[in-house]
Amino acid sequence: MHFSEIIPDVRDEKNKIYESNEIVFIAIVSVICGADTWNEIESFGKTHEQYFKDRLPGLSSIPSHDTFSRFFSILDIEWFEECFRLWVDDICHRIPGVVAIDGKAVCDNPHVCSNPSNGMRSKLYMVSAWAVSNGLCLGQKKVDEKSNEIKAIPELIRQLDIENCIITIDAMGCQKSITQLIIENKADYILCVKDNHESLRKRIELNLSEDMRMYLCHAKRYFEENEGHGRSEYRECVCISAKNLQYFFKGWTGIKTLAMINTVRKIKDKESTLETRYYISSLEPDPITILKSVRSHWAIENELHWVLDVGFREDDDRKTGNAAINFSAIEKLALMLLKKSDIKLGMAGKRKACGWDEKTRDKVIGIKTIEKKRET
């Protein structure tokens, strides 16, 4: 597997038994096949030792769980994430479209993980970029313990090729510096505006009020409705141009559109609920594009965060430091390989199928299956 071969080895040569590509390859394959801890990686490796020896010439034995833990604890997270991004660039053939950026906390025990200094209830908080059109994680960035997403998001954006993409971020990423960075990188943005920018939200709310829209006579509307499984949902997007309102939105680089999305949900016999959200965008006022892009943003929750929680038990993780961050990248890599496979099963089923069958495993990993010689 090419990815395991580009990982730098930072260990001292003294007493080194295993090559870095051997450790990384065994770890990735084991995670694909259902392992979620260092102990499980060791166990899978030992029960499939001949499989790994056939594909790793020179491998003497399977490393212990302590070896895996130590290796990924000292492996520089910046190097590992850069290798991850290079690998993604090599396989995804990026199609311009929506790139959703969002954060996720990983916490197994809120009482143990609480950090009163910054309000984060997690030992690890990661910001990830998800390419909606091809279902790939383009990169991730750890949020420092004494910081928040506001600092991590720009660092992640700088490391990605986002030209001609539409960047969607929730309210935390609604910052003037982030709009400038996105425009400088030749992309567009749709940013949610909530009470963390109360004056901005009220200004948008005023300009999108029904009376103001009737007075300005230039609002554009689009709505859609869905029903199914006892649930109905009505969505309406209203957009107006911000070109004549630049004086009121100084510092928001590239802003062209103010948008409001009203969502009415009704589940069975319960009362309907109304949710209204406000956005700024560098796109032209096209309510269809705005609404569909905003809806697609939640793919990062449904296709990445939720799958990592359920399919990879990420919220039960007890790793810390570099090991936790590097293991998160391994899980995302495994997730993408499994998503690209043609196995007609859920994520847990795909992992089991790879664990049970060598040919399925090799096909997912992208290596040629080694035919065993039959004894006559």
XYZ file of C-alpha atoms in Angstrom:
376
model
C 0.000 0.000 0.000
C 1.582 3.255 -1.186
C 0.459 5.333 1.822
C 2.434 3.234 4.315
C 5.605 3.713 2.264
C 5.660 7.524 2.464
C 5.450 7.784 6.263
C 8.684 9.237 7.716
C 10.495 7.265 10.409
C 11.565 9.435 13.348
C 12.857 6.623 15.567
C 16.409 6.024 16.646
C 18.035 3.285 14.570
C 19.265 1.600 17.725
C 17.173 -1.438 18.694
C 14.748 -0.823 15.821
C 13.152 -4.113 14.802
C 10.281 -3.067 12.515
C 10.280 -0.676 9.574
C 7.820 2.237 9.678
C 5.976 1.011 6.580
C 5.434 -2.382 8.265
C 3.913 -0.820 11.390
C 1.692 1.566 9.423
C 0.545 -1.090 6.940
C -0.400 -3.578 9.673
C -2.233 -0.851 11.607
C -4.253 0.376 8.605
C -5.203 -3.110 7.423
C -6.191 -4.168 10.950
C -8.406 -1.101 11.404
C -10.060 -1.773 8.039
C -10.769 -5.301 9.271
C -12.389 -4.194 12.539
C -9.599 -3.429 15.015
C -10.221 -0.325 17.139
C -7.398 -0.467 19.711
C -3.665 -1.172 19.761
C -4.357 -4.529 21.459
C -6.868 -5.478 18.759
C -4.371 -4.489 16.050
C -1.770 -6.794 17.643
C -4.328 -9.604 17.952
C -5.452 -9.282 14.339
C -1.843 -9.171 13.182
C -0.914 -12.320 15.058
C -3.955 -14.265 13.855
C -3.144 -13.221 10.273
C 0.654 -13.218 10.575
C 1.256 -15.174 7.372
C -0.962 -12.744 5.443
C 1.253 -9.812 6.476
C 4.508 -11.736 5.915
C 3.384 -12.534 2.365
C 2.863 -8.816 1.659
C 5.724 -7.371 3.696
C 8.960 -9.106 2.645
C 11.361 -9.093 5.565
C 8.708 -8.899 8.288
C 9.978 -11.077 11.129
C 6.939 -11.003 13.410
C 3.965 -8.875 14.435
C 4.783 -5.861 16.658
C 3.299 -5.711 20.133
C 0.529 -3.283 21.049
C 3.106 -1.252 22.983
C 5.201 -0.899 19.824
C 2.208 0.400 17.867
C 1.339 2.817 20.669
C 4.903 4.144 21.012
C 5.384 4.531 17.252
C 2.205 6.563 16.697
C 2.825 8.554 19.894
C 6.156 9.899 18.603
C 5.078 10.184 14.951
C 4.766 13.887 14.162
C 1.091 14.686 13.541
C 1.932 17.356 10.957
C 3.984 14.886 8.909
C 1.347 12.192 9.167
C -1.466 14.548 8.169
C 0.596 15.848 5.238
C 1.089 12.253 4.031
C -2.650 11.758 4.467
C -3.432 14.802 2.304
C -0.938 13.717 -0.387
C -2.575 10.304 -0.487
C -6.058 11.854 -0.787
C -4.886 14.176 -3.586
C -3.489 11.167 -5.411
C -6.712 9.134 -5.340
C -9.618 11.569 -5.309
C -9.161 13.560 -8.548
C -10.993 16.416 -6.862
C -14.216 17.641 -8.402
C -15.080 21.265 -7.555
C -18.097 21.393 -5.278
C -19.032 21.779 -1.640
C -16.309 21.253 0.955
C -17.876 21.088 4.406
C -15.668 22.036 7.355
C -16.771 21.041 10.832
C -15.390 20.005 14.208
C -15.974 16.880 16.249
C -15.239 16.124 19.884
C -14.053 12.655 20.825
C -14.871 11.809 24.436
C -15.417 8.526 26.258
C -16.194 10.055 29.650
C -17.403 13.661 30.039
C -16.316 13.746 33.685
C -12.771 12.661 32.876
C -12.514 14.698 29.676
C -13.887 17.993 30.892
C -11.602 20.966 30.472
C -12.991 23.939 32.442
C -10.468 26.360 30.948
C -12.040 26.305 27.489
C -15.372 24.571 27.979
C -14.446 21.597 25.774
C -15.637 18.285 27.151
C -13.075 16.258 25.277
C -9.494 15.112 25.378
C -9.420 15.507 21.600
C -11.224 17.892 19.263
C -10.654 17.649 15.520
C -11.679 19.878 12.612
C -12.137 18.022 9.322
C -12.779 19.000 5.691
C -15.213 16.758 3.782
C -15.547 16.808 -0.022
C -19.267 16.189 -0.479
C -19.236 15.278 -4.180
C -16.798 12.372 -3.848
C -17.269 11.526 -0.167
C -13.668 11.977 0.934
C -12.040 13.564 3.954
C -9.517 16.018 2.516
C -7.717 16.672 5.785
C -7.967 17.193 9.517
C -6.546 19.554 12.125
C -6.361 19.198 15.876
C -7.834 22.010 17.942
C -5.318 22.985 20.606
C -6.455 22.511 24.194
C -6.325 26.236 25.001
C -7.817 27.299 21.688
C -10.922 26.663 19.581
C -12.028 26.008 16.011
C -11.454 29.644 14.978
C -7.690 29.068 14.908
C -7.758 25.513 13.578
C -10.035 26.232 10.574
C -7.670 28.728 8.850
C -4.723 26.357 9.339
C -6.690 23.558 7.692
C -7.837 25.759 4.791
C -4.246 26.849 4.062
C -3.238 23.210 3.638
C -5.987 22.327 1.141
C -6.509 22.898 -2.563
C -9.961 24.510 -2.503
C -9.909 26.445 -5.781
C -13.411 26.671 -7.319
C -14.962 24.954 -4.300
C -17.798 26.201 -2.089
C -16.718 26.173 1.554
C -19.515 25.691 4.083
C -18.866 26.262 7.794
C -21.155 26.545 10.801
C -21.313 29.659 12.972
C -17.927 29.129 14.647
C -16.206 29.685 11.294
C -18.054 32.906 10.531
C -15.050 35.209 10.859
C -13.817 38.099 8.700
C -10.320 36.600 8.502
C -11.746 33.303 7.250
C -13.748 34.981 4.465
C -10.567 36.734 3.337
C -8.578 33.477 3.397
C -11.202 31.598 1.371
C -11.379 34.311 -1.297
C -7.568 34.497 -1.467
C -7.566 30.755 -2.185
C -9.978 31.288 -5.130
C -12.969 29.609 -3.491
C -16.434 30.731 -2.402
C -18.098 30.469 0.981
C -21.465 30.062 2.680
C -21.165 30.816 6.392
C -23.884 30.408 9.001
C -24.475 33.458 11.194
C -25.728 32.944 14.734
C -25.618 34.829 18.033
C -21.813 34.743 18.190
C -22.167 37.664 15.723
C -25.383 39.117 17.106
C -25.155 42.507 15.398
C -24.397 40.863 12.040
C -27.296 38.440 12.469
C -29.712 41.245 13.333
C -28.546 43.253 10.320
C -29.187 40.293 8.022
C -32.511 39.593 9.708
C -33.599 43.190 9.150
C -32.651 43.187 5.470
C -34.431 39.879 4.916
C -37.597 40.803 6.799
C -40.782 40.633 4.766
C -41.339 44.422 4.884
C -37.805 45.159 3.717
C -38.027 42.567 0.939
C -41.235 44.125 -0.337
C -39.612 47.565 -0.216
C -36.434 46.479 -2.030
C -38.283 44.230 -4.499
C -35.231 42.197 -5.408
C -35.408 39.103 -3.196
C -35.180 35.669 -4.781
C -36.991 32.657 -3.330
C -36.866 28.902 -3.736
C -38.660 26.212 -1.763
C -38.835 22.439 -1.699
C -40.855 19.892 0.238
C -40.197 16.275 1.224
C -42.370 13.643 2.852
C -41.642 10.136 4.021
C -41.565 7.795 7.027
C -44.160 9.844 8.884
C -42.178 13.051 8.521
C -42.685 16.090 6.327
C -40.252 18.947 5.823
C -40.661 22.246 4.024
C -37.602 24.347 3.236
C -37.546 27.875 1.875
C -34.458 29.878 0.924
C -34.661 33.654 0.469
C -31.681 35.575 -0.937
C -30.914 39.215 -1.556
C -27.860 40.859 -3.053
C -25.425 42.492 -0.632
C -23.710 44.563 -3.322
C -25.562 47.760 -2.382
C -25.124 47.081 1.334
C -21.320 46.932 1.437
C -21.133 49.853 3.870
C -22.952 47.770 6.498
C -20.780 44.688 5.982
C -17.256 46.092 5.983
C -14.498 43.542 6.477
C -16.471 40.573 5.143
C -14.341 39.903 2.074
C -16.214 38.942 -1.085
C -19.705 39.097 0.413
C -22.378 39.164 -2.309
C -25.428 37.533 -0.775
C -27.496 37.554 2.407
C -29.627 34.447 2.813
C -32.317 33.095 5.112
C -33.449 29.476 5.255
C -36.751 28.613 6.935
C -37.326 24.961 7.740
C -40.709 23.655 8.892
C -40.696 20.068 10.205
C -43.629 17.912 11.219
C -43.227 14.393 12.619
C -46.407 12.300 12.646
C -49.013 13.894 14.935
C -46.635 16.254 16.718
C -46.823 20.019 16.282
C -44.788 21.565 13.497
C -41.496 23.244 14.380
C -39.955 26.220 12.600
C -36.228 26.891 12.411
C -34.745 29.991 10.779
C -31.060 30.305 9.965
C -29.117 33.171 8.395
C -26.107 33.063 6.081
C -23.621 35.238 4.254
C -22.091 34.090 0.981
C -19.635 35.133 -1.708
C -21.876 33.458 -4.299
C -24.370 35.376 -6.376
C -27.899 35.405 -4.904
C -29.061 32.020 -6.214
C -31.440 30.437 -3.650
C -31.278 26.988 -5.275
C -27.480 26.781 -5.019
C -27.472 28.250 -1.509
C -30.111 25.836 -0.186
C -28.621 22.731 -1.782
C -25.100 23.651 -0.620
C -26.280 24.241 2.948
C -28.144 20.932 2.981
C -25.115 19.088 1.632
C -23.006 20.518 4.474
C -24.559 17.970 6.817
C -22.937 15.160 4.841
C -19.918 15.683 7.084
C -22.094 14.752 10.066
C -23.915 11.836 8.420
C -21.125 10.346 6.310
C -18.059 11.104 8.447
C -18.746 11.886 12.107
C -21.699 9.541 12.554
C -19.972 6.664 10.735
C -16.817 7.107 12.833
C -18.934 6.989 16.002
C -21.035 3.982 15.020
C -18.823 2.046 12.598
C -15.466 2.722 14.277
C -16.524 3.380 17.898
C -14.541 6.612 17.892
C -16.372 8.057 20.899
C -15.227 5.087 22.996
C -11.589 5.843 22.218
C -9.197 6.273 25.160
C -6.030 7.190 23.290
C -4.329 10.487 24.045
C -1.801 12.870 22.509
C -0.240 12.211 19.116
C -1.420 8.599 19.168
C -5.068 9.684 19.287
C -4.641 12.215 16.467
C -2.711 9.829 14.230
C -5.193 7.031 14.921
C -8.009 9.382 13.895
C -6.280 9.839 10.533
C -5.947 6.051 10.157
C -9.675 5.635 10.822
C -10.544 8.267 8.214
C -8.247 6.578 5.704
C -9.866 3.207 6.428
C -13.321 4.775 6.135
C -12.557 6.203 2.688
C -11.135 2.933 1.371
C -14.216 1.088 2.594
C -16.584 3.715 1.154
C -14.919 3.390 -2.252
C -15.339 -0.396 -2.220
C -18.224 -2.166 -3.963
C -19.149 -4.283 -0.915
C -22.935 -4.052 -0.536
C -22.988 -3.854 3.264
C -23.014 -1.253 6.002
C -19.727 -0.013 7.421
C -19.575 -2.630 10.187
C -20.390 -5.338 7.639
C -17.693 -4.113 5.257
C -15.093 -4.279 8.012
C -16.122 -7.834 8.888
C -16.042 -8.884 5.223
C -12.449 -7.626 4.963
C -11.521 -9.443 8.166
C -13.008 -12.710 6.935
C -11.753 -12.810 3.362
C -8.245 -12.044 2.091
C -9.355 -11.340 -1.483
C -11.950 -8.809 -0.318
C -9.338 -7.241 1.949
C -6.762 -6.935 -0.828
C -9.328 -5.450 -3.204
C -10.256 -2.746 -0.688
C -6.619 -1.975 0.069
C -5.771 -1.914 -3.621
C -3.108 -4.586 -3.806
C -2.918 -7.730 -5.887
C -3.960 -10.858 -4.020
C -1.135 -13.340 -3.581
C -2.147 -16.790 -4.780
C -0.999 -19.496 -2.398
C 0.794 -22.495 -3.851
C -1.198 -25.679 -3.546
C 0.595 -28.751 -2.288
C 0.319 -31.742 -4.604
